[in-house]
PDB file of C-alpha atoms in Angstrom:
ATOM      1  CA  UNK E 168       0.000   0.000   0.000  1.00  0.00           C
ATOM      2  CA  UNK E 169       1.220   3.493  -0.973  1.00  0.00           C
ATOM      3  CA  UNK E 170       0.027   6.505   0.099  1.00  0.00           C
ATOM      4  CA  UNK E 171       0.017  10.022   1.226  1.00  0.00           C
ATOM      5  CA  UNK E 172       0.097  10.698   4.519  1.00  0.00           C
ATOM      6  CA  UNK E 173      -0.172  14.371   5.560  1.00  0.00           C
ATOM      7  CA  UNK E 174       2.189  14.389   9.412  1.00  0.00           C
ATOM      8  CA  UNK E 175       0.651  17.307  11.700  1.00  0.00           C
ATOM      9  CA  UNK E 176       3.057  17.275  14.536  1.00  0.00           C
ATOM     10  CA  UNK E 177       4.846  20.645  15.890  1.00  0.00           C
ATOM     11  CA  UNK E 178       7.895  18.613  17.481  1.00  0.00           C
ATOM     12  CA  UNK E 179       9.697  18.611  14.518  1.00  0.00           C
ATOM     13  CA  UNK E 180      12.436  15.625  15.624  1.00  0.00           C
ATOM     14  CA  UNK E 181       9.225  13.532  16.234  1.00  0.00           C
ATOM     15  CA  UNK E 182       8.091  15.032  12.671  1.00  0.00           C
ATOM     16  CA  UNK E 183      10.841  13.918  10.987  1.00  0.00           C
ATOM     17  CA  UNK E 184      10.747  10.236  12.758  1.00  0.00           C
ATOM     18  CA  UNK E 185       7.500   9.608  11.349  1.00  0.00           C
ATOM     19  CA  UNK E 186       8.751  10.727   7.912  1.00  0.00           C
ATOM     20  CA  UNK E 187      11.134   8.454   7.664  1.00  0.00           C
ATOM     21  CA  UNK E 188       9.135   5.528   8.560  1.00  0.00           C
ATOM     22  CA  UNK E 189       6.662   6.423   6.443  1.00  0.00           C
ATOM     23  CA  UNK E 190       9.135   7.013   3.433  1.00  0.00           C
ATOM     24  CA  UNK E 191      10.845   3.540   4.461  1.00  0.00           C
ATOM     25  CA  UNK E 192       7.218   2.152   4.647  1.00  0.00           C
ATOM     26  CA  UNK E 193       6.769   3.462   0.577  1.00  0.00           C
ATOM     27  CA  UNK E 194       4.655   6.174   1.348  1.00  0.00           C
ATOM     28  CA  UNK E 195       5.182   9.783   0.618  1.00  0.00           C
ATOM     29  CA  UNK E 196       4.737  12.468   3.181  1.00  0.00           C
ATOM     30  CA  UNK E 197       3.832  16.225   3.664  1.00  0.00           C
ATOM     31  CA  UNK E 198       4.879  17.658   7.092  1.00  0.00           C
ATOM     32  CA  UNK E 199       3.250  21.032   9.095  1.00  0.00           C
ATOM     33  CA  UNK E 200       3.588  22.133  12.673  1.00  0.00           C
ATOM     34  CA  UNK E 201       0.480  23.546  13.294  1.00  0.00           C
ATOM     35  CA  UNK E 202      -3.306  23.547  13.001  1.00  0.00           C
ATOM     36  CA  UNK E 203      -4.023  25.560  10.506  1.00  0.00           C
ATOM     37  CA  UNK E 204      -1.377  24.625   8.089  1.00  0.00           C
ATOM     38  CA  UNK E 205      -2.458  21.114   8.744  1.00  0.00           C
ATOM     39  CA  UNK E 206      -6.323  22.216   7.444  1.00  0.00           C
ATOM     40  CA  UNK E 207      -4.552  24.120   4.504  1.00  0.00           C
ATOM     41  CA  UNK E 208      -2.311  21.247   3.790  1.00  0.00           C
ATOM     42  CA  UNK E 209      -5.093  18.646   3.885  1.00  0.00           C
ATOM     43  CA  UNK E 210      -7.871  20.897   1.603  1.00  0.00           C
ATOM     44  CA  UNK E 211      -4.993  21.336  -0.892  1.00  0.00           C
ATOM     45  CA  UNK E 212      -3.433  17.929  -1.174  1.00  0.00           C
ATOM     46  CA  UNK E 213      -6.160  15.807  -0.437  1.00  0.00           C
ATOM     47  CA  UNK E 214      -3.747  13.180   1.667  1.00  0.00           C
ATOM     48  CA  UNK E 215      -4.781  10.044   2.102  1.00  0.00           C
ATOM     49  CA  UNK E 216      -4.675   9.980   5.825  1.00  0.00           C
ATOM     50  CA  UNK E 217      -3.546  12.243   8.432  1.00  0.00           C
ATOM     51  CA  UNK E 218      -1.127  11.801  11.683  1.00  0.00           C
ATOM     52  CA  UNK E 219      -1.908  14.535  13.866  1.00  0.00           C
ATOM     53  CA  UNK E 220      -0.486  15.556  16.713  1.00  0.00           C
ATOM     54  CA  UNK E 221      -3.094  16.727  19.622  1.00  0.00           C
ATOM     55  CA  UNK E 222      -1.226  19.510  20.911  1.00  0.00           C
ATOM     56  CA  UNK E 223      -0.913  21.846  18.178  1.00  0.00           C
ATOM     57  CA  UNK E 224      -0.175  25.748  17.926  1.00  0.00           C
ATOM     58  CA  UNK E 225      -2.790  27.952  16.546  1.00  0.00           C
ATOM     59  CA  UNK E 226      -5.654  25.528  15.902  1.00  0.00           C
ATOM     60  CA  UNK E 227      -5.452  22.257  18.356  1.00  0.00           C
ATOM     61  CA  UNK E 228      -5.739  18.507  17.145  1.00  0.00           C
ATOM     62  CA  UNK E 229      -9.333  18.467  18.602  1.00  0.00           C
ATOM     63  CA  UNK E 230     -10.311  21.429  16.428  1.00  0.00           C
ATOM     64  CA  UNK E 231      -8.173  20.071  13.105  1.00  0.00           C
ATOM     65  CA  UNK E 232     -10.300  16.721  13.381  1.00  0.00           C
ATOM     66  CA  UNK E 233     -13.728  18.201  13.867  1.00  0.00           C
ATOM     67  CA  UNK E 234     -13.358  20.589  10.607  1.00  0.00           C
ATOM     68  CA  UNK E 235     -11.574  17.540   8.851  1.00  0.00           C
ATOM     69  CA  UNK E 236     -14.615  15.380   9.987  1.00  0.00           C
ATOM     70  CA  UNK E 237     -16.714  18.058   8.959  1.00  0.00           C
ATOM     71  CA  UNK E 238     -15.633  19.199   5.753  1.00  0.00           C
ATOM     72  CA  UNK E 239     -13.208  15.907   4.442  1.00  0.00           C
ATOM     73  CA  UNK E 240     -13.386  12.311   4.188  1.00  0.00           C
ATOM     74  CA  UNK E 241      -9.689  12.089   5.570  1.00  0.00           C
ATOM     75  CA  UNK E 242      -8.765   8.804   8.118  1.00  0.00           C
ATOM     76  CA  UNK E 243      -7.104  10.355  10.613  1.00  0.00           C
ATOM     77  CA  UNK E 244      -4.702   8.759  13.466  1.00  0.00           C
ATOM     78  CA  UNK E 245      -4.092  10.943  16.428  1.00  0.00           C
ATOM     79  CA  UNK E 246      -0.531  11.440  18.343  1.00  0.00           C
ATOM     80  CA  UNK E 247      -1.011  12.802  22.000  1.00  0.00           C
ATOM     81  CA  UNK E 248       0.965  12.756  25.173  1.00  0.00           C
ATOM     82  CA  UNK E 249      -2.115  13.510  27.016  1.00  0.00           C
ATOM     83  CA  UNK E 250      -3.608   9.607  27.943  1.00  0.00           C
ATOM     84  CA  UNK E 251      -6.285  10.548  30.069  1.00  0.00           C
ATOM     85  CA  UNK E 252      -9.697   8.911  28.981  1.00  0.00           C
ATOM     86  CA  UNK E 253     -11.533  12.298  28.363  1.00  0.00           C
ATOM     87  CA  UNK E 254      -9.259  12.758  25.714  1.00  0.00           C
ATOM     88  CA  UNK E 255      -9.077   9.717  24.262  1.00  0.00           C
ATOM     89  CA  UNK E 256     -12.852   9.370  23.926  1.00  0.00           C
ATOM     90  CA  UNK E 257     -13.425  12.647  23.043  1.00  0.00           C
ATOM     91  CA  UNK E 258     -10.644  12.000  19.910  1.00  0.00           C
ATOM     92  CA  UNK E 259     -12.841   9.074  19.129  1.00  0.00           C
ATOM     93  CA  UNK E 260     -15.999  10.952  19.456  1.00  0.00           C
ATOM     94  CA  UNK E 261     -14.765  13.694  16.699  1.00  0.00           C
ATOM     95  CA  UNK E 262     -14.227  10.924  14.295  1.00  0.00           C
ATOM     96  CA  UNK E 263     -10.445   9.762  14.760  1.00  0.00           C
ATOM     97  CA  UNK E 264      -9.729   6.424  13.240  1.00  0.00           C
ATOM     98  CA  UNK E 265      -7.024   5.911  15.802  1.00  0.00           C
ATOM     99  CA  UNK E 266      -5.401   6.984  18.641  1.00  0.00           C
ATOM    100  CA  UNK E 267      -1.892   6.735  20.189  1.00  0.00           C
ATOM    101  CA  UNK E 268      -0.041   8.343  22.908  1.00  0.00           C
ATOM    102  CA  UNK E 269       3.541   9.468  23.168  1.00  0.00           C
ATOM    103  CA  UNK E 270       6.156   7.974  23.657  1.00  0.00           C
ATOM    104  CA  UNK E 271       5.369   5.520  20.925  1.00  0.00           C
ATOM    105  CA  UNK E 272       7.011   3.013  18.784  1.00  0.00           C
ATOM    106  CA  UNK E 273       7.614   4.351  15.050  1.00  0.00           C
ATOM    107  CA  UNK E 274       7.168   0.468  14.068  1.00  0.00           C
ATOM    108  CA  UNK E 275       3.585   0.420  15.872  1.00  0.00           C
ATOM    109  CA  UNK E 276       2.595   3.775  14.459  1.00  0.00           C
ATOM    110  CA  UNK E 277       3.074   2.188  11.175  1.00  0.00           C
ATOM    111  CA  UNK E 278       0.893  -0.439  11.705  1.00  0.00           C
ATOM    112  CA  UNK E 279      -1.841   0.948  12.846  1.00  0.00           C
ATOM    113  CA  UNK E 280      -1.332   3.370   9.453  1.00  0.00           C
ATOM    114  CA  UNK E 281      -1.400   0.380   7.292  1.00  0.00           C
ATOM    115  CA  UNK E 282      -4.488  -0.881   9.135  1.00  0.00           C
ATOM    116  CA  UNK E 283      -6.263   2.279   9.076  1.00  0.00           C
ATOM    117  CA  UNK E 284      -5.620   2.523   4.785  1.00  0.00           C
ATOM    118  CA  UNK E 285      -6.366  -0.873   4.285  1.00  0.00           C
ATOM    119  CA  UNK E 286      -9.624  -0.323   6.296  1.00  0.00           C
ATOM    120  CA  UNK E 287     -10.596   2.743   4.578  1.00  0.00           C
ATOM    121  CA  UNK E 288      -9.927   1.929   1.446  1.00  0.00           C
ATOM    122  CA  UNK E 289      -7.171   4.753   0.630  1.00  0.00           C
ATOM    123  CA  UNK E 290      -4.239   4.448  -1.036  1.00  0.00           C
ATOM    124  CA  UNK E 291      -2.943   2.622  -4.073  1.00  0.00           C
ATOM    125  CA  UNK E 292      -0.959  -0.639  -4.649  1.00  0.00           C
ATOM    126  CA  UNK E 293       2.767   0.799  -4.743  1.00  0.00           C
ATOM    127  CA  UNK E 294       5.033  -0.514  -7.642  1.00  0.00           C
ATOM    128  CA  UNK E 295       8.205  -1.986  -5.423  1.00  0.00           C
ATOM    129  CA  UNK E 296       7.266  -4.592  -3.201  1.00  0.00           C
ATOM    130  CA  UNK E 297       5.020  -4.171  -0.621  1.00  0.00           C
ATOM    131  CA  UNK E 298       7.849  -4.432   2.475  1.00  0.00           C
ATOM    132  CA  UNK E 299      10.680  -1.730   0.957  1.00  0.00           C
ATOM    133  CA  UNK E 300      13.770  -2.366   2.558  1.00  0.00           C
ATOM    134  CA  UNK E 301      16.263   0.613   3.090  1.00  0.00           C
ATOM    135  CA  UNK E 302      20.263   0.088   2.226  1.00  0.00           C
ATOM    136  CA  UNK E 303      22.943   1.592   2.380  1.00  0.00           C
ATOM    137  CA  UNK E 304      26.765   1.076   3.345  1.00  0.00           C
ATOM    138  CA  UNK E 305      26.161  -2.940   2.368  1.00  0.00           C
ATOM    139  CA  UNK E 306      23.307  -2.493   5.311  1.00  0.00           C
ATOM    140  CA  UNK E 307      19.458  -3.536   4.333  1.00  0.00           C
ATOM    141  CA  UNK E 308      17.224  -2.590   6.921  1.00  0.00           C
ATOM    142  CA  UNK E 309      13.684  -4.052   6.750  1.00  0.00           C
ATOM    143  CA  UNK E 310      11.403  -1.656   8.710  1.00  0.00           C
ATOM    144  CA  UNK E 311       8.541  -4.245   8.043  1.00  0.00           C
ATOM    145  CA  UNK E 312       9.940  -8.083   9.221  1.00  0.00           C
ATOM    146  CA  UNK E 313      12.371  -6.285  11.495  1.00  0.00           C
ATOM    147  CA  UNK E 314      15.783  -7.607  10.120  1.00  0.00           C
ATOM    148  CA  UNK E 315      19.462  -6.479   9.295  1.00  0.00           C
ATOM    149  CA  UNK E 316      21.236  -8.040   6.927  1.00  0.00           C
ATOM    150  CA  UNK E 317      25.119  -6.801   6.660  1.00  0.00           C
ATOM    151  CA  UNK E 318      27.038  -8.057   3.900  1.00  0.00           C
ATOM    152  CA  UNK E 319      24.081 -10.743   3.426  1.00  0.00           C
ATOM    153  CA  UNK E 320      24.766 -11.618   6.610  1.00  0.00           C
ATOM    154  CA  UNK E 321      22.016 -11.324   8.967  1.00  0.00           C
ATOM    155  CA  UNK E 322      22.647  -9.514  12.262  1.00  0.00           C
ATOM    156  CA  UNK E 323      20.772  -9.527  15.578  1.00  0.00           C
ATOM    157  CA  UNK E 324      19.772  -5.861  16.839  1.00  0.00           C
ATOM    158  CA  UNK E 325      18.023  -4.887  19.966  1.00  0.00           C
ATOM    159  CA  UNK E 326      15.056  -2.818  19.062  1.00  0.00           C
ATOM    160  CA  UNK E 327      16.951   0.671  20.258  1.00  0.00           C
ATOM    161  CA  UNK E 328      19.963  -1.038  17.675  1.00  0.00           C
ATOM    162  CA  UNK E 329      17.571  -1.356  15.010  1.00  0.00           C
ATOM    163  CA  UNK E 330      15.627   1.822  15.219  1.00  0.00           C
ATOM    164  CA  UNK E 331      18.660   3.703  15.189  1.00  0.00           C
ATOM    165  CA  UNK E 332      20.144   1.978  11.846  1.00  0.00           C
ATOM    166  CA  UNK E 333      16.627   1.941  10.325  1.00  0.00           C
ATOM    167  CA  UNK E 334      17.167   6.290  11.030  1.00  0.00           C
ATOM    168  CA  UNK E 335      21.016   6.074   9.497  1.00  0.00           C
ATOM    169  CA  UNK E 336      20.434   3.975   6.723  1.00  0.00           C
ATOM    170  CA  UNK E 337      17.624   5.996   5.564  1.00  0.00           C
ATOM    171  CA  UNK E 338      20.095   9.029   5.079  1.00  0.00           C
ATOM    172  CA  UNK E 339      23.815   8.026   4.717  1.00  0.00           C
ATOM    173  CA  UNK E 340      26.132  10.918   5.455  1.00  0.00           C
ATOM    174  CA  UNK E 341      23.591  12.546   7.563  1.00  0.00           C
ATOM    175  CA  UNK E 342      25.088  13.653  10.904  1.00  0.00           C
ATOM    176  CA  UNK E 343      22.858  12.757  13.737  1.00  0.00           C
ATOM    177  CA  UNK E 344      23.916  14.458  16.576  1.00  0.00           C
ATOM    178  CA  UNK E 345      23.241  12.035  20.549  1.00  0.00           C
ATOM    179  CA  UNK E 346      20.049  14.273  21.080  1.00  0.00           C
ATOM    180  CA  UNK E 347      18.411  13.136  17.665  1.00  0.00           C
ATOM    181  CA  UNK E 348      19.759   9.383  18.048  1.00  0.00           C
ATOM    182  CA  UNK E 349      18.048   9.165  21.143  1.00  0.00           C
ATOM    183  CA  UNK E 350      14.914  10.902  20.369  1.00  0.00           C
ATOM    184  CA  UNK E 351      14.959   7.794  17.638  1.00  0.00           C
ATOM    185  CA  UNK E 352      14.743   4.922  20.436  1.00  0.00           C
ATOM    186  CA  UNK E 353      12.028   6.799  22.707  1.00  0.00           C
ATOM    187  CA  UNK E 354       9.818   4.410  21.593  1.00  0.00           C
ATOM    188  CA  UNK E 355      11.880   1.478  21.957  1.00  0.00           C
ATOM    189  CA  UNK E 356      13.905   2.710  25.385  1.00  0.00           C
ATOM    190  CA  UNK E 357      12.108   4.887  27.557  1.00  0.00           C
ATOM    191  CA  UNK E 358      14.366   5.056  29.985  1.00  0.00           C
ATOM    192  CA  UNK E 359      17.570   5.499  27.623  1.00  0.00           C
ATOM    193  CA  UNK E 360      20.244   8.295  27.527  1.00  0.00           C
ATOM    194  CA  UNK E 361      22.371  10.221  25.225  1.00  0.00           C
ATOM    195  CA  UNK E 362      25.260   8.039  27.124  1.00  0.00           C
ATOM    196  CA  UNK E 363      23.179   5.603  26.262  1.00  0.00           C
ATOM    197  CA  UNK E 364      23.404   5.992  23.006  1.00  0.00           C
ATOM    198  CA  UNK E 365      27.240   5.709  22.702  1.00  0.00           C
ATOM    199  CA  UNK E 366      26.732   2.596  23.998  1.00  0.00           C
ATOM    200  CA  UNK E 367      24.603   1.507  21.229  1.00  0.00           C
ATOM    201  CA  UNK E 368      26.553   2.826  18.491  1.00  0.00           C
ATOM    202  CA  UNK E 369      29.667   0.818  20.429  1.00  0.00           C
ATOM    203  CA  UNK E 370      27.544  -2.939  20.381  1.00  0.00           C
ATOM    204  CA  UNK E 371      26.367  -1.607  16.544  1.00  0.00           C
ATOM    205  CA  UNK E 372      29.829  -1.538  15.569  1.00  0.00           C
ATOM    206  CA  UNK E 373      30.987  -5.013  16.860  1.00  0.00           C
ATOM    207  CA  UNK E 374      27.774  -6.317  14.821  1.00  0.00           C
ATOM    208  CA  UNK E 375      28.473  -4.664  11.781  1.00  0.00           C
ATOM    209  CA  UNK E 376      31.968  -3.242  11.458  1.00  0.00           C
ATOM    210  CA  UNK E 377      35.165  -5.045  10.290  1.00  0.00           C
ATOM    211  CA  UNK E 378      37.057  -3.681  13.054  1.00  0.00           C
ATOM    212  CA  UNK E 379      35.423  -2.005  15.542  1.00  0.00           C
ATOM    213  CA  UNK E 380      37.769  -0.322  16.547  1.00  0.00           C
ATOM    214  CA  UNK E 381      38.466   1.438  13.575  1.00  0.00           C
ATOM    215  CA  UNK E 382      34.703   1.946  12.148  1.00  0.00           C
ATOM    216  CA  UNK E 383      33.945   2.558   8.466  1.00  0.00           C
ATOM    217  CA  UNK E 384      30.614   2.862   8.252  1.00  0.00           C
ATOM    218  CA  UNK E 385      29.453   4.305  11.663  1.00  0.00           C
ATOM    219  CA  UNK E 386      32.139   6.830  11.735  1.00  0.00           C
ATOM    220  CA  UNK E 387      32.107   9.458  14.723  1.00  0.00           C
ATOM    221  CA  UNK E 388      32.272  13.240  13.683  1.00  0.00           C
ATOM    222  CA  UNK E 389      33.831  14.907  16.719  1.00  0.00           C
ATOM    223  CA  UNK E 390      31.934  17.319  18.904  1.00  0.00           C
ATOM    224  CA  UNK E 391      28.568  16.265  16.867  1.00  0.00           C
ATOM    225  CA  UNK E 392      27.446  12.993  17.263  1.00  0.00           C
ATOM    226  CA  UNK E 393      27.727  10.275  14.350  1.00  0.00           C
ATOM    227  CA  UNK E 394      26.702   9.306  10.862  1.00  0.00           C
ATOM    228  CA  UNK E 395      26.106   6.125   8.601  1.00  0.00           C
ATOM    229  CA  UNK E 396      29.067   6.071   5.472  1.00  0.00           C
ATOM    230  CA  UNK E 397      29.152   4.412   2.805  1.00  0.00           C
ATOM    231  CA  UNK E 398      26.286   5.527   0.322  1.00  0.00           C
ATOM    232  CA  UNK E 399      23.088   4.301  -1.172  1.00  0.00           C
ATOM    233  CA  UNK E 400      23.230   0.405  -2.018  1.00  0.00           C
TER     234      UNK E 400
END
């Protein structure tokens, strides 16, 4: 299933999470950061379904869905921290298909996306195979089965492990700095760190490096954090 998915979220690392997992996933994927770019975005582009964030600036996620509800056919999955059941019925009760609340796992947000599309009928069979895997740097990264092969080889990640090659592969040569790396496994590692993270990138490279000592494709860039070389393929 391909589609276009419209991501309404004013955290814009979380915004740019869900883009890549919904470009690894073989969807495409317009992003605003707040209400009423969201409504603009969605009359314009007609998307296909809409993640939206329930804390928005200007016009809130309750608001968004009640004019989308009113005015567009849209499926529409809502982000929140807030858990509390008021909210969550009241989401339901405006007409959202779904409902998740931070933090999350981009793998189970996803899911639910695919379920909502296939439910509603939006969409269109995509060209490529229906589970796209990501490579780069002799890496393929299945988002879908949840599996690393290096080399051919396959290699055994721990979810944070995997969510953060799943981010690197996506975009080779990208620098992430600790911060963004770790915003990556919230949904994996709750209770992670950006030390944390240096830990990860350590057990990464004994997986997937050569010599780990000497890394060539998860290379450190000094005073910044770390990035994936290597290239496309």
């Amino acid at each position: 299933m391909c589609a276009h998915v419209l991501v309404a979220e004013d955290d814009e690392m979380q915004a740019e999470l869900i883009r890549r997992s919904l470009l690894a996933e073989g969807h495409t994927a317009t992003v605003v950061h707040d209400g009423r770019a969201a409504l603009d975005a969605a009359r314009r582009l007609a998307p296909d379904l809409v993640v939206l964030d329930l804390m928005l600036p200007v016009i809130d996620g309750f608001g968004v869905c009640r004019v989308l509800r009113r005015d567009e056919d849209i499926p529409v999955v809502m982000l929140t921290a807030r858990s509390e059941e008021d909210d969550v019925l009241l989401g339901l009760e405006l007409g959202a298909d779904d409902y998740m609340t931070k933090p999350y796992s981009p793998r189970e947000l996803m899911a639910r996306i695919r379920t909502v599309l296939r439910r509603s009928g939006r969409g269109a069979v995509a060209d490529r195979p229906e589970d796209p895997v990501v490579r780069a740097a002799g890496l393929a990264v299945d988002p879908v089965r949840h599996e690393v092969r290096c080399d051919g080889a396959p290699v055994d990640c721990t979810p944070a492990e995997f969510e953060i090659l799943l981010a690197m592969v996506a975009e080779p040569e990208r620098v992430f700095s600790r911060r963004q790396l770790l915003e990556v496994t919230r949904g994996t590692d709750r209770a992670s760190t950006e030390r944390a993270v240096d830990v990860h990138i350590m057990n990464l490279r004994r997986k997937i490096e050569t010599d780990p000592r000497r890394p060539v494709r998860l290379q450190t860039v000094f005073g910044v954090g770390y990035k994936l070389s290597g290239g496309r393929g």
